[in-house]
Tab-separated table of C-alpha atoms and ligand atoms in Angstrom:
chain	number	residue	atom	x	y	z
A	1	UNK	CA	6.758	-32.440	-22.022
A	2	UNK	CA	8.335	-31.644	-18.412
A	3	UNK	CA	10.327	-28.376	-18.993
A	4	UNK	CA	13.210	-28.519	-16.871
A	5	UNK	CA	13.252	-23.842	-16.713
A	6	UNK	CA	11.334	-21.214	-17.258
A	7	UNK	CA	12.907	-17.811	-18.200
A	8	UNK	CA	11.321	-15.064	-15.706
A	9	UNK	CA	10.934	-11.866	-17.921
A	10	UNK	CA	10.227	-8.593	-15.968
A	11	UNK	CA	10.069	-5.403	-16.377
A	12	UNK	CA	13.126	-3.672	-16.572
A	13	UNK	CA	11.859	0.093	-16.103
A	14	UNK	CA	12.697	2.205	-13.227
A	15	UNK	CA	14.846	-0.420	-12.438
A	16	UNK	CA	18.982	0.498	-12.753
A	17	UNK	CA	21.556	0.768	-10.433
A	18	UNK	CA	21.442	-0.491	-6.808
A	19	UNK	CA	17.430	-0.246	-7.523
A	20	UNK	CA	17.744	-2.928	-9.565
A	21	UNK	CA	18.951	-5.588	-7.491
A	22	UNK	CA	16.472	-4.377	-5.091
A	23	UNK	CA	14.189	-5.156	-7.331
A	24	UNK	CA	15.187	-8.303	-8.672
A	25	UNK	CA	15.942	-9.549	-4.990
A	26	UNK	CA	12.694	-8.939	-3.832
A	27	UNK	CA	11.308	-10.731	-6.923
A	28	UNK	CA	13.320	-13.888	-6.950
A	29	UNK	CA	12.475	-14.073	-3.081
A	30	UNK	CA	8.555	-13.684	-3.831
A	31	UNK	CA	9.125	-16.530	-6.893
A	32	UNK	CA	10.364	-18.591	-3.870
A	33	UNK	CA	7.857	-18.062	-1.697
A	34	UNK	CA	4.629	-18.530	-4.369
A	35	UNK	CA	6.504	-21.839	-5.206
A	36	UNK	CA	6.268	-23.048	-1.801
A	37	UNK	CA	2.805	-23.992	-2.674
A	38	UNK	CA	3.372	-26.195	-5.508
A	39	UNK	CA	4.426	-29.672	-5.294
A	40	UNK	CA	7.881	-29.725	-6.316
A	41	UNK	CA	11.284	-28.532	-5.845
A	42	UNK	CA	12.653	-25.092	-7.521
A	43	UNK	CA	15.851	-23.214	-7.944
A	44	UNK	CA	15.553	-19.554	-8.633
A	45	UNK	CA	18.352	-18.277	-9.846
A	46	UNK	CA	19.993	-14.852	-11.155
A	47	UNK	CA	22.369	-15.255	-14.363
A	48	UNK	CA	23.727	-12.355	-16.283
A	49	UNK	CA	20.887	-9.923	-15.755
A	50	UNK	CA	18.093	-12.636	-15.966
A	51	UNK	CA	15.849	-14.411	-13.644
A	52	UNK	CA	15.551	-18.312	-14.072
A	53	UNK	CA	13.303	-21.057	-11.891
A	54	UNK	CA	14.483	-25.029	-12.747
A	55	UNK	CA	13.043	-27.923	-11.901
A	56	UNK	CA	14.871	-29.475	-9.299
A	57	UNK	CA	12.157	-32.405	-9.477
A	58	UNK	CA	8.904	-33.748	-10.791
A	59	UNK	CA	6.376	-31.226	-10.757
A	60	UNK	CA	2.777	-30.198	-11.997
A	61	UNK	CA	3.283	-27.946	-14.852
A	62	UNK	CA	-0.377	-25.943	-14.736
A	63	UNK	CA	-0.261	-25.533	-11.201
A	64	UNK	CA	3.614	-24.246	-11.069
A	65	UNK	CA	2.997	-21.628	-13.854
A	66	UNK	CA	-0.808	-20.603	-12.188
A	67	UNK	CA	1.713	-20.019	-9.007
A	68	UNK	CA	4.047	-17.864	-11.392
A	69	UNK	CA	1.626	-15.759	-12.547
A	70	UNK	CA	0.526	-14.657	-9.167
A	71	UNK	CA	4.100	-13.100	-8.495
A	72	UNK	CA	3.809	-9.339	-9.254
A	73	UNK	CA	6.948	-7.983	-11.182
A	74	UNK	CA	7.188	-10.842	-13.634
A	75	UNK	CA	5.634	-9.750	-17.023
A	76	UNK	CA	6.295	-13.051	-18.872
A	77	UNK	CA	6.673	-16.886	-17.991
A	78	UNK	CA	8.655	-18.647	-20.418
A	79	UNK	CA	8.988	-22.179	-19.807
A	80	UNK	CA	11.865	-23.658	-21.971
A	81	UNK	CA	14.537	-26.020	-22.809
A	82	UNK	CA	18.283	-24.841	-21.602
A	83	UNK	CA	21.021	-26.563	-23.125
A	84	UNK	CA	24.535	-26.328	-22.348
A	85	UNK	CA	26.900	-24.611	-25.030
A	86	UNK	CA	27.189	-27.152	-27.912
A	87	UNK	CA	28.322	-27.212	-31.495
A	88	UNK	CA	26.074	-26.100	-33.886
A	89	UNK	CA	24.938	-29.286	-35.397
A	90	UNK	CA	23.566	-30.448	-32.694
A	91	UNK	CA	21.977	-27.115	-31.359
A	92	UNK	CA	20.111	-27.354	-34.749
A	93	UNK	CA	18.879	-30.814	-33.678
A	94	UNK	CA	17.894	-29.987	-30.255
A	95	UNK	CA	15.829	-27.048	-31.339
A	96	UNK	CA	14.187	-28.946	-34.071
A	97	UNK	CA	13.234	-31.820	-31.522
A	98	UNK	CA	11.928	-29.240	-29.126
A	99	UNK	CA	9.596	-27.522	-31.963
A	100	UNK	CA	8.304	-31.351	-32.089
A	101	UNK	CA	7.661	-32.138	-28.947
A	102	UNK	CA	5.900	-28.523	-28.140
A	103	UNK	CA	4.097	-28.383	-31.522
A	104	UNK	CA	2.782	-31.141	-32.782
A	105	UNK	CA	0.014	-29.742	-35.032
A	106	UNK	CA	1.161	-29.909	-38.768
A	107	UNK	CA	0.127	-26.559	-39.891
A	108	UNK	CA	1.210	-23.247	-38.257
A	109	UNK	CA	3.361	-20.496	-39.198
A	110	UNK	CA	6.119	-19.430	-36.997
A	111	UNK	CA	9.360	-17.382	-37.199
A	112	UNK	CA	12.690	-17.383	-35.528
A	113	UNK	CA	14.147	-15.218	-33.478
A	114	UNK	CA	17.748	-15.795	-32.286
A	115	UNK	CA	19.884	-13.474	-30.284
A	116	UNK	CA	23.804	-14.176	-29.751
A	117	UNK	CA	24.631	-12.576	-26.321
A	118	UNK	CA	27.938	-15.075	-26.350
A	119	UNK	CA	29.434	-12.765	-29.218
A	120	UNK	CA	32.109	-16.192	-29.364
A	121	UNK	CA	29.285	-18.440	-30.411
A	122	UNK	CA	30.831	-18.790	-33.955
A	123	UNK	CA	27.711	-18.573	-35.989
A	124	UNK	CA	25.529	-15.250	-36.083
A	125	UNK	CA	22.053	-15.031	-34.941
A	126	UNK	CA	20.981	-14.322	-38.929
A	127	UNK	CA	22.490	-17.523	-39.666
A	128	UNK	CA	20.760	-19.397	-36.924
A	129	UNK	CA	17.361	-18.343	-37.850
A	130	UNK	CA	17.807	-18.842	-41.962
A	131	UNK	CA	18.810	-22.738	-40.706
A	132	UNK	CA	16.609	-23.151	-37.936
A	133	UNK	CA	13.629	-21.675	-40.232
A	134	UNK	CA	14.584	-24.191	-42.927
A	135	UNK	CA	14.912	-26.857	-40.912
A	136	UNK	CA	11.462	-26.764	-39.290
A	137	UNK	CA	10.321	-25.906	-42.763
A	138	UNK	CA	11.950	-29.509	-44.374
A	139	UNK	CA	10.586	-31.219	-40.875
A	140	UNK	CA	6.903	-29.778	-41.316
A	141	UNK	CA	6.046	-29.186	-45.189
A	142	UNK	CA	2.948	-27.432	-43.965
A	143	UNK	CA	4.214	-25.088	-42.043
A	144	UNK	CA	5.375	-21.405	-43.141
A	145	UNK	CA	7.508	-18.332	-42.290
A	146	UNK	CA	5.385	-15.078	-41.280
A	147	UNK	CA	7.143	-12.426	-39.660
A	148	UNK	CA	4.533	-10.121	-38.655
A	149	UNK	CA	1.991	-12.293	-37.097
A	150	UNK	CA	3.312	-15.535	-36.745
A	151	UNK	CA	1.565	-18.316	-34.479
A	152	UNK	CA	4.581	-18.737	-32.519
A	153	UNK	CA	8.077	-17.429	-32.175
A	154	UNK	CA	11.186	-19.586	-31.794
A	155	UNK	CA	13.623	-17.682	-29.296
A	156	UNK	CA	16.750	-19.111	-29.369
A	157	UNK	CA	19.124	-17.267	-26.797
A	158	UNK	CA	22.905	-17.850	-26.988
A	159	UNK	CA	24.082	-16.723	-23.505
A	160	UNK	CA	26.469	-18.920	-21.461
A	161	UNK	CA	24.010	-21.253	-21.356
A	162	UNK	CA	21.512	-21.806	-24.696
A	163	UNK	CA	18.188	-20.895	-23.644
A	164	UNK	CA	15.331	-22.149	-26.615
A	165	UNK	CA	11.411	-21.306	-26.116
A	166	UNK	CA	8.496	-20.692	-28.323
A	167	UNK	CA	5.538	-20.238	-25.689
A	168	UNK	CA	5.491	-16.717	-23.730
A	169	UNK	CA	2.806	-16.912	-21.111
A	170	UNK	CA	1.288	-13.497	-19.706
A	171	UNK	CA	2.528	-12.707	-16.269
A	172	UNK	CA	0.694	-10.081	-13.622
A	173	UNK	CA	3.128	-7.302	-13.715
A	174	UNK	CA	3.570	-5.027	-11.425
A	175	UNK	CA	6.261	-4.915	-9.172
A	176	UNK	CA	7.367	-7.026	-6.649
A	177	UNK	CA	6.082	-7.203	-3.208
A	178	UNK	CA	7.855	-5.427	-0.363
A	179	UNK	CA	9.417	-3.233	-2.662
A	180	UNK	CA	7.140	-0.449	-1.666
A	181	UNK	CA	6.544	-0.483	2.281
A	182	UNK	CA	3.190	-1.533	4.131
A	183	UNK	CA	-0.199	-0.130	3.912
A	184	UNK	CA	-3.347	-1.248	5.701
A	185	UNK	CA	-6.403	-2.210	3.589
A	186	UNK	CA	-10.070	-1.801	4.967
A	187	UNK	CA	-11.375	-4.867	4.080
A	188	UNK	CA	-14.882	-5.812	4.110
A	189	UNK	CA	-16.970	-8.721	2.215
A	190	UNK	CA	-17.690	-6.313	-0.373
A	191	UNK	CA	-16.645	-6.776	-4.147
A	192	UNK	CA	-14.660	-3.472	-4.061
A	193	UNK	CA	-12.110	-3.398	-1.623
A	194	UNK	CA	-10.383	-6.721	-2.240
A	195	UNK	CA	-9.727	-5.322	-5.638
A	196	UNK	CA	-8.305	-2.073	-4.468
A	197	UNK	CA	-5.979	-4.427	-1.963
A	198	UNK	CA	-5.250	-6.134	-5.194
A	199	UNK	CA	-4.513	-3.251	-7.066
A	200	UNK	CA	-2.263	-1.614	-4.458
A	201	UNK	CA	-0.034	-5.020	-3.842
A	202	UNK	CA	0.385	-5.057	-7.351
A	203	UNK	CA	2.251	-2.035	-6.877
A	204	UNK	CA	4.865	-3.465	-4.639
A	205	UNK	CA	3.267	-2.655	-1.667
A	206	UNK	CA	3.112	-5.598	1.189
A	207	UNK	CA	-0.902	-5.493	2.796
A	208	UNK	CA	-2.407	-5.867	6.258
A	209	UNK	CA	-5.906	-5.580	6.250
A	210	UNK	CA	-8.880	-4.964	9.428
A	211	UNK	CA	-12.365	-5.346	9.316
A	212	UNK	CA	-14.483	-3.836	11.276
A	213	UNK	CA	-17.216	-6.896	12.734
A	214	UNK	CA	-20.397	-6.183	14.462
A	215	UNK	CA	-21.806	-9.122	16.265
A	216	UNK	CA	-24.654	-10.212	16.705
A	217	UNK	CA	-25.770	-8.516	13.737
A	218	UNK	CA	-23.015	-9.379	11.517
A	219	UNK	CA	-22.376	-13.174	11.831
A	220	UNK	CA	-19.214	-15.452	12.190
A	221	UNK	CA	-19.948	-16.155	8.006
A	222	UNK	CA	-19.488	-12.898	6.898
A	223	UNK	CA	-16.284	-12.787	9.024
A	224	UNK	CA	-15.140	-15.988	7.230
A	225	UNK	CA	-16.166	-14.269	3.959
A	226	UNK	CA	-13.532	-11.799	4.773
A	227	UNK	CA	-11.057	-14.181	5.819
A	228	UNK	CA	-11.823	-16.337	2.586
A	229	UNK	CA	-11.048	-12.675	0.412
A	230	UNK	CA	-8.371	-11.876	2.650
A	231	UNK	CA	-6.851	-15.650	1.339
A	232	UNK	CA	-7.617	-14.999	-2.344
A	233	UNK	CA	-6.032	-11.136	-1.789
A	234	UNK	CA	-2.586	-13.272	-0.325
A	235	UNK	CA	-2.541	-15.593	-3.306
A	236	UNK	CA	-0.945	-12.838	-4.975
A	237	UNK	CA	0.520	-10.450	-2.371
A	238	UNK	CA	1.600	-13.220	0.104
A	239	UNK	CA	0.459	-13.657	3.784
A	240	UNK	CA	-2.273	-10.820	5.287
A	241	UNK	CA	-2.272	-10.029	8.831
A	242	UNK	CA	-6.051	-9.617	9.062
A	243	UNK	CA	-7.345	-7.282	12.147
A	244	UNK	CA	-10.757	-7.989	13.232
A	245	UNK	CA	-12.288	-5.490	15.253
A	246	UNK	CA	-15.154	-5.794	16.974
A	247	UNK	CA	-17.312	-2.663	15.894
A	248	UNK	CA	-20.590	-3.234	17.545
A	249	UNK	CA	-20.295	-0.870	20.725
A	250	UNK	CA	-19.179	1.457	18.748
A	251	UNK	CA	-21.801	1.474	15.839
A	252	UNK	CA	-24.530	1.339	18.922
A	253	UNK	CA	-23.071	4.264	20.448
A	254	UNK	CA	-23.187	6.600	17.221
A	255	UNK	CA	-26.736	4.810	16.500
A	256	UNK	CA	-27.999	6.385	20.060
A	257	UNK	CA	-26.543	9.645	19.815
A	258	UNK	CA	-26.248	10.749	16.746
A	259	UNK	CA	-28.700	11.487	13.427
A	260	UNK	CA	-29.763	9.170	11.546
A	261	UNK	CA	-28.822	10.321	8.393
A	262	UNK	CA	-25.254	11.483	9.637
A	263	UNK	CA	-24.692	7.359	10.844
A	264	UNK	CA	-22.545	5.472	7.844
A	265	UNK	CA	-20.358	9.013	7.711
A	266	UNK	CA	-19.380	8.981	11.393
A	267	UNK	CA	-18.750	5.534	11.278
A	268	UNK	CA	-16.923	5.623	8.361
A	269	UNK	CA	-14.590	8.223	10.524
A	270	UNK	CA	-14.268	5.881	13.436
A	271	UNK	CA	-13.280	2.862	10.687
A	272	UNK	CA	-10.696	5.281	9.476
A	273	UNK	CA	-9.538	6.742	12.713
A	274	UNK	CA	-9.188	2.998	14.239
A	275	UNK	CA	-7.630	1.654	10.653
A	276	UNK	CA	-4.935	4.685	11.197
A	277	UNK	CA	-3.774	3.941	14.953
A	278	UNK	CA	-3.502	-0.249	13.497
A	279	UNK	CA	-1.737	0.863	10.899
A	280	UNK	CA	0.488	3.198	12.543
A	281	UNK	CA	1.024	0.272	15.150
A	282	UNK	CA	2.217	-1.988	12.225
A	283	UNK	CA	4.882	-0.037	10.594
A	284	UNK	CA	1.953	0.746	7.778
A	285	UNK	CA	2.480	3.452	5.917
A	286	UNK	CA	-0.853	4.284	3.903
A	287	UNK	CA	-4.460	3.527	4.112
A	288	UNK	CA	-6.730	1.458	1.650
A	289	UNK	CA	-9.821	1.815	0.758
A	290	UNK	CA	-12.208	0.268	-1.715
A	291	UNK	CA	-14.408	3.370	-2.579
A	292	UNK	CA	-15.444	5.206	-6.000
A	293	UNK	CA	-16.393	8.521	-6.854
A	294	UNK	CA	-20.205	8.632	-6.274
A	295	UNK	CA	-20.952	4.658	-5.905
A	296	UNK	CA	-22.889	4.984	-2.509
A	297	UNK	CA	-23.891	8.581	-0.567
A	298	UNK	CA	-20.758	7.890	1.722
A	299	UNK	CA	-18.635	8.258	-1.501
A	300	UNK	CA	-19.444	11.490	-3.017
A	301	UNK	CA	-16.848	13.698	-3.247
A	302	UNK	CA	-18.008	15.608	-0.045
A	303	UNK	CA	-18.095	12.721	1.895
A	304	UNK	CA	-14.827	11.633	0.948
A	305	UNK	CA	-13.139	14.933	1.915
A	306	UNK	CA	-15.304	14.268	5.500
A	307	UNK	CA	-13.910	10.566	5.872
A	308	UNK	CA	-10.335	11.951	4.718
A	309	UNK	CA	-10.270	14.713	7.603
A	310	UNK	CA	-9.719	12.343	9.957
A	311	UNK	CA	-6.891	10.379	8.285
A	312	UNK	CA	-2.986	12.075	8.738
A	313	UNK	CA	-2.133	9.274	6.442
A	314	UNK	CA	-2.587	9.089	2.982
A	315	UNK	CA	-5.394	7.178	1.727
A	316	UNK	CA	-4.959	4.896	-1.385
A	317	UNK	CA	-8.297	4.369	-3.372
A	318	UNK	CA	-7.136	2.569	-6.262
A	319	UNK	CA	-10.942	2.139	-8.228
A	320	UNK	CA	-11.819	5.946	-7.315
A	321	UNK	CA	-12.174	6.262	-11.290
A	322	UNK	CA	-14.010	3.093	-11.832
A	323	UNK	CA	-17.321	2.080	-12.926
A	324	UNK	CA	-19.146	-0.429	-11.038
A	325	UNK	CA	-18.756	-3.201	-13.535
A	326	UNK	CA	-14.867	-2.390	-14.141
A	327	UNK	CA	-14.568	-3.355	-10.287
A	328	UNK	CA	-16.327	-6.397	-11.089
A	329	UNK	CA	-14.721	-7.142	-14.268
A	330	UNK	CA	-11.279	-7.039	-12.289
A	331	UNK	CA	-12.924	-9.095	-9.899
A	332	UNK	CA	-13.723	-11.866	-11.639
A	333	UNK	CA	-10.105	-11.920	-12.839
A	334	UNK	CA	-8.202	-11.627	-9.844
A	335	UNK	CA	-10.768	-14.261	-8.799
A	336	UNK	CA	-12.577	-12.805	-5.475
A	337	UNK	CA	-15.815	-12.321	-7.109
A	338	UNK	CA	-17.448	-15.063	-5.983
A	339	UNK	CA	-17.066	-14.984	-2.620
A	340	UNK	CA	-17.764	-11.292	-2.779
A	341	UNK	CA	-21.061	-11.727	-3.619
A	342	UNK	CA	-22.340	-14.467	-1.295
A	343	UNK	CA	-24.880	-13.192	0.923
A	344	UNK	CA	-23.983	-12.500	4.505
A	345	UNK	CA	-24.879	-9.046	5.633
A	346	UNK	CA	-22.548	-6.288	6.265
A	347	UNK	CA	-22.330	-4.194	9.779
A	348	UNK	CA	-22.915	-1.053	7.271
A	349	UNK	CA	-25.777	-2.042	5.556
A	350	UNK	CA	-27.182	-2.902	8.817
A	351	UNK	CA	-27.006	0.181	10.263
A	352	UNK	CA	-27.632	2.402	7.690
A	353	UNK	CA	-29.942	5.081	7.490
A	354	UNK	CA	-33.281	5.429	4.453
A	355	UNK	CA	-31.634	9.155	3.214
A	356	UNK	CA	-28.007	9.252	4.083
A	357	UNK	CA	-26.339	12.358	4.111
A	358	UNK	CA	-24.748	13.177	0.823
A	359	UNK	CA	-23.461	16.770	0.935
A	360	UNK	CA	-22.192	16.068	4.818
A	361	UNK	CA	-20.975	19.458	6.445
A	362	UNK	CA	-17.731	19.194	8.041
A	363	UNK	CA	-19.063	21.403	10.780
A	364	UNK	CA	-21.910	19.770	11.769
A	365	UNK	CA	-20.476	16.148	11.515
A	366	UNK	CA	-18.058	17.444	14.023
A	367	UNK	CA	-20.791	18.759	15.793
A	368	UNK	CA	-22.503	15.647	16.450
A	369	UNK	CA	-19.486	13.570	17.272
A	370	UNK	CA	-19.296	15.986	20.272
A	371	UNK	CA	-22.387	13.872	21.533
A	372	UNK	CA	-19.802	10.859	21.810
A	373	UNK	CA	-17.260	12.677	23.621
A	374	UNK	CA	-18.095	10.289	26.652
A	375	UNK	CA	-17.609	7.246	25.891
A	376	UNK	CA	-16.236	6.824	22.712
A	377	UNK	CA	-12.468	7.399	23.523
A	378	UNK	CA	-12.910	4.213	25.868
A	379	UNK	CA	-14.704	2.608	23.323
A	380	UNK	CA	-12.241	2.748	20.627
A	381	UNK	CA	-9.180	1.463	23.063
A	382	UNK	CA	-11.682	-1.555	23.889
A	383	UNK	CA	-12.212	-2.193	20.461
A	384	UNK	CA	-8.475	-1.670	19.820
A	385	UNK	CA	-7.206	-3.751	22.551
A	386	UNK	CA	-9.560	-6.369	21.729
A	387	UNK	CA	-8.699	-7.210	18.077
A	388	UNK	CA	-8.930	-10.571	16.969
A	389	UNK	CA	-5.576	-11.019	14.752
A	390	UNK	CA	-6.025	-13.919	11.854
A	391	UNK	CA	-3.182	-15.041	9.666
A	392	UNK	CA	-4.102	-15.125	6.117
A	393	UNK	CA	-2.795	-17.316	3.437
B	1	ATP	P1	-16.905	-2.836	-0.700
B	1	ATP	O1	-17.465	-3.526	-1.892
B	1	ATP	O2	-15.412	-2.815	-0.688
B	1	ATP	O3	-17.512	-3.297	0.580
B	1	ATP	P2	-18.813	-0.743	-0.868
B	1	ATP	O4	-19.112	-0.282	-2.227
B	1	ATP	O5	-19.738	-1.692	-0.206
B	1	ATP	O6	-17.318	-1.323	-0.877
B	1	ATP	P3	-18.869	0.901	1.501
B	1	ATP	O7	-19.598	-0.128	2.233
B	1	ATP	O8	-19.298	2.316	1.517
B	1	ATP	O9	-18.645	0.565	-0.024
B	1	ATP	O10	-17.382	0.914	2.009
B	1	ATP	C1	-16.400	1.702	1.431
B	1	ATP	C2	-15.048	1.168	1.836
B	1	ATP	O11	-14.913	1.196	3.256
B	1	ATP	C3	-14.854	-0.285	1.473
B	1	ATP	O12	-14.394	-0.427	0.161
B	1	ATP	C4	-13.858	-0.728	2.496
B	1	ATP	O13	-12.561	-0.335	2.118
B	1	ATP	C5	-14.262	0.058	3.725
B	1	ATP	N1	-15.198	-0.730	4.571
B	1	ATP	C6	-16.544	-0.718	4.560
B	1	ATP	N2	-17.047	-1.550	5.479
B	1	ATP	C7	-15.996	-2.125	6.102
B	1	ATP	C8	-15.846	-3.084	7.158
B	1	ATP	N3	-16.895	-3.648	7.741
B	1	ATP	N4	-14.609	-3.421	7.514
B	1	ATP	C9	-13.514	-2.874	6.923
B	1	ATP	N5	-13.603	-1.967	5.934
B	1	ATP	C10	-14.814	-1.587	5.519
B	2	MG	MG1	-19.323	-2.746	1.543
């Protein structure tokens, strides 16, 4: 059956007043803009306090409602059958031929739910649902009412218009994008911090992302890993201005002057420091990272505080609290994991040391960086200057 609506449901908390239309503008704009990529023409429309997308042609059903349940905000996709305001006879008929045509298994129970918005509709909701339950009972003698757990609901919405569904499909709530400012995302080909991006655009919040590239030693495939995640990542949060930097003076520099052990910490600093003057640059107004409480030695809680020293913005680490496999498990359903785990190296595990600090000192981290103080100012304005910018979508 071609639908010819859905019914957008969203979230209505935290969301009155002028907030509200905020909120519902910058969702009906993102449905517009996730429908772009479907073959087929859409109307979005606002009506009485609800969101609506018709069919304004022939489309692919599957690959319009995968689209829809990228948009974050929208909690349920409902596609349906609208009808204009008719008498009640042939309402009845209309539902009952829509029950057909959407269920054509002969055993199910079901229950109906009808809500009269249009308080001049002349028949109450109770009365629709005792005659729309019987009549699907006479039309399907093995069907039956069960109110608690039925296998499907029959929503029959008198508003100006008659709105009639019985399939709810899950949406990815949140909020919409751009309701919630900009942050940059440090983005590498890692499993972690496309999530976190993931988890932060969910939120509302539009993403940029850098990553930090070390060539030779990191190759032009792991930058097209990134670029790959940064694509999956904009499925869902819309286009990513992806930063590459290029890290490899930088890393070489520390590498030279610096301990060993003290390496992925003061290069972690120099990611952050760099990631803060992009950001700041790009009207961003928070930092993301990808790291968890005690994953790797650069993510104990010590480290963390050193990494965070350097930051005057706040920095976002949405899977601090999470396991390793609840990163993965979110992963594999936001669908990045994949391409996570192919195999091209990483400029950190490259230059990493055999017994990272884990308990860094704040004091003597600073120390050492005082062994840079030559070069590295000029080397982070190179690197800076020099950023590749890639469009991701
Ligand atoms: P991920 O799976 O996200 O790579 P990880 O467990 O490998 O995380 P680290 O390598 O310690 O952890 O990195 C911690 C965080 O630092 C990452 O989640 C990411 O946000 C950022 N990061 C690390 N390497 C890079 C890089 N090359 N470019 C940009 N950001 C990076
Ligand atoms: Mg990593």
């Amino acid at each position: 059956m071609q639908y010819q609506s859905f019914l957008i449901k969203y979230a209505e908390i935290g969301t009155k007043g002028k907030n509200r239309y905020m909120f519902e503008d910058a969702l009906m704009h993102q449905i517009r803009e996730h429908l772009k990529r479907v073959d087929g023409e859409f109307a979005v429309l606002k009506e009485q306090g609800r969101i609506y997308v018709n069919a304004k042609s022939d489309y692919d059903f599957d690959e319009t409602v995968e689209a829809l349940k990228k948009v974050f905000g929208i909690t349920a996709i409902c596609p349906m059958m609208q009808i204009e305001k008719c008498d009640y006879e042939t309402l009845r008929k209309k539902v009952l031929e829509f029950v057909k045509a959407e269920h054509p298994e002969a055993e199910f129970s079901f229950k109906v739910k009808a809500r009269r918005a249009d308080k001049h509709y002349p028949v109450t909701s109770d009365t629709i649902n005792e005659d729309v339950g019987y009549d699907v009972l006479t039309a399907y003698p093995g069907s039956h009412v069960d109110v608690h757990d039925p296998d499907f609901i029959i929503y029959i919405e008198v508003r100006h218009n008659i709105n009639v569904f019985t399939r709810v499909i899950p949406g990815a709530g949140g909020m919409p994008i751009g309701t919630n400012g900009k942050a940059m995302l440090l983005l590498s080909g890692g499993i972690d911090s496309p999530v976190a991006g993931y988890m932060i655009a969910k939120r509302g919040v539009m993403i940029e992302a850098v990553y930090f590239h070390a060539p030779p030693y990191t190759s032009e495939r792991a930058k097209q890993k990134v670029v790959d995640l940064a694509r999956i990542v904009a499925s869902y949060s819309g286009v990513i201005k992806l930063h590459v930097v290029n890290f490899t003076d930088i890393q070489l520099y520390i590498y030279e002057q610096c301990p060993h052990d003290e390496l992925t910490i003061i290069m972690r600093r120099y990611m952050m420091r760099i990631a803060e003057r992009l950001a700041e640059a790009n009207d961003c107004i928070g930092l993301i990272t990808g790291e968890s409480i005690g994953q790797v030695a650069s993510q104990t809680m010590f480290s963390l505080r050193t990494t965070d020293e350097v930051c005057g913005l706040p920095v976002y680490r949405p899977v601090i609290g999470f396991d390793k496999q609840e990163i993965v498990d979110l992963a594999e359903k936001i669908g990045t994991f994949e391409t996570s785990i192919e195999p091209y190296e990483d400029c950190c595990t490259i230059f990493v040391a055999k017994h990272p600090v884990t308990k860094p000192n704040l004091k003597v981290i600073e120390r050492s960086e005082k062994k840079l103080s030559e070069k590295i100012d000029e080397l982070v304005e190179t690197a800076i200057s020099t950023e590749e910018v890639i469009w991701c979508s």
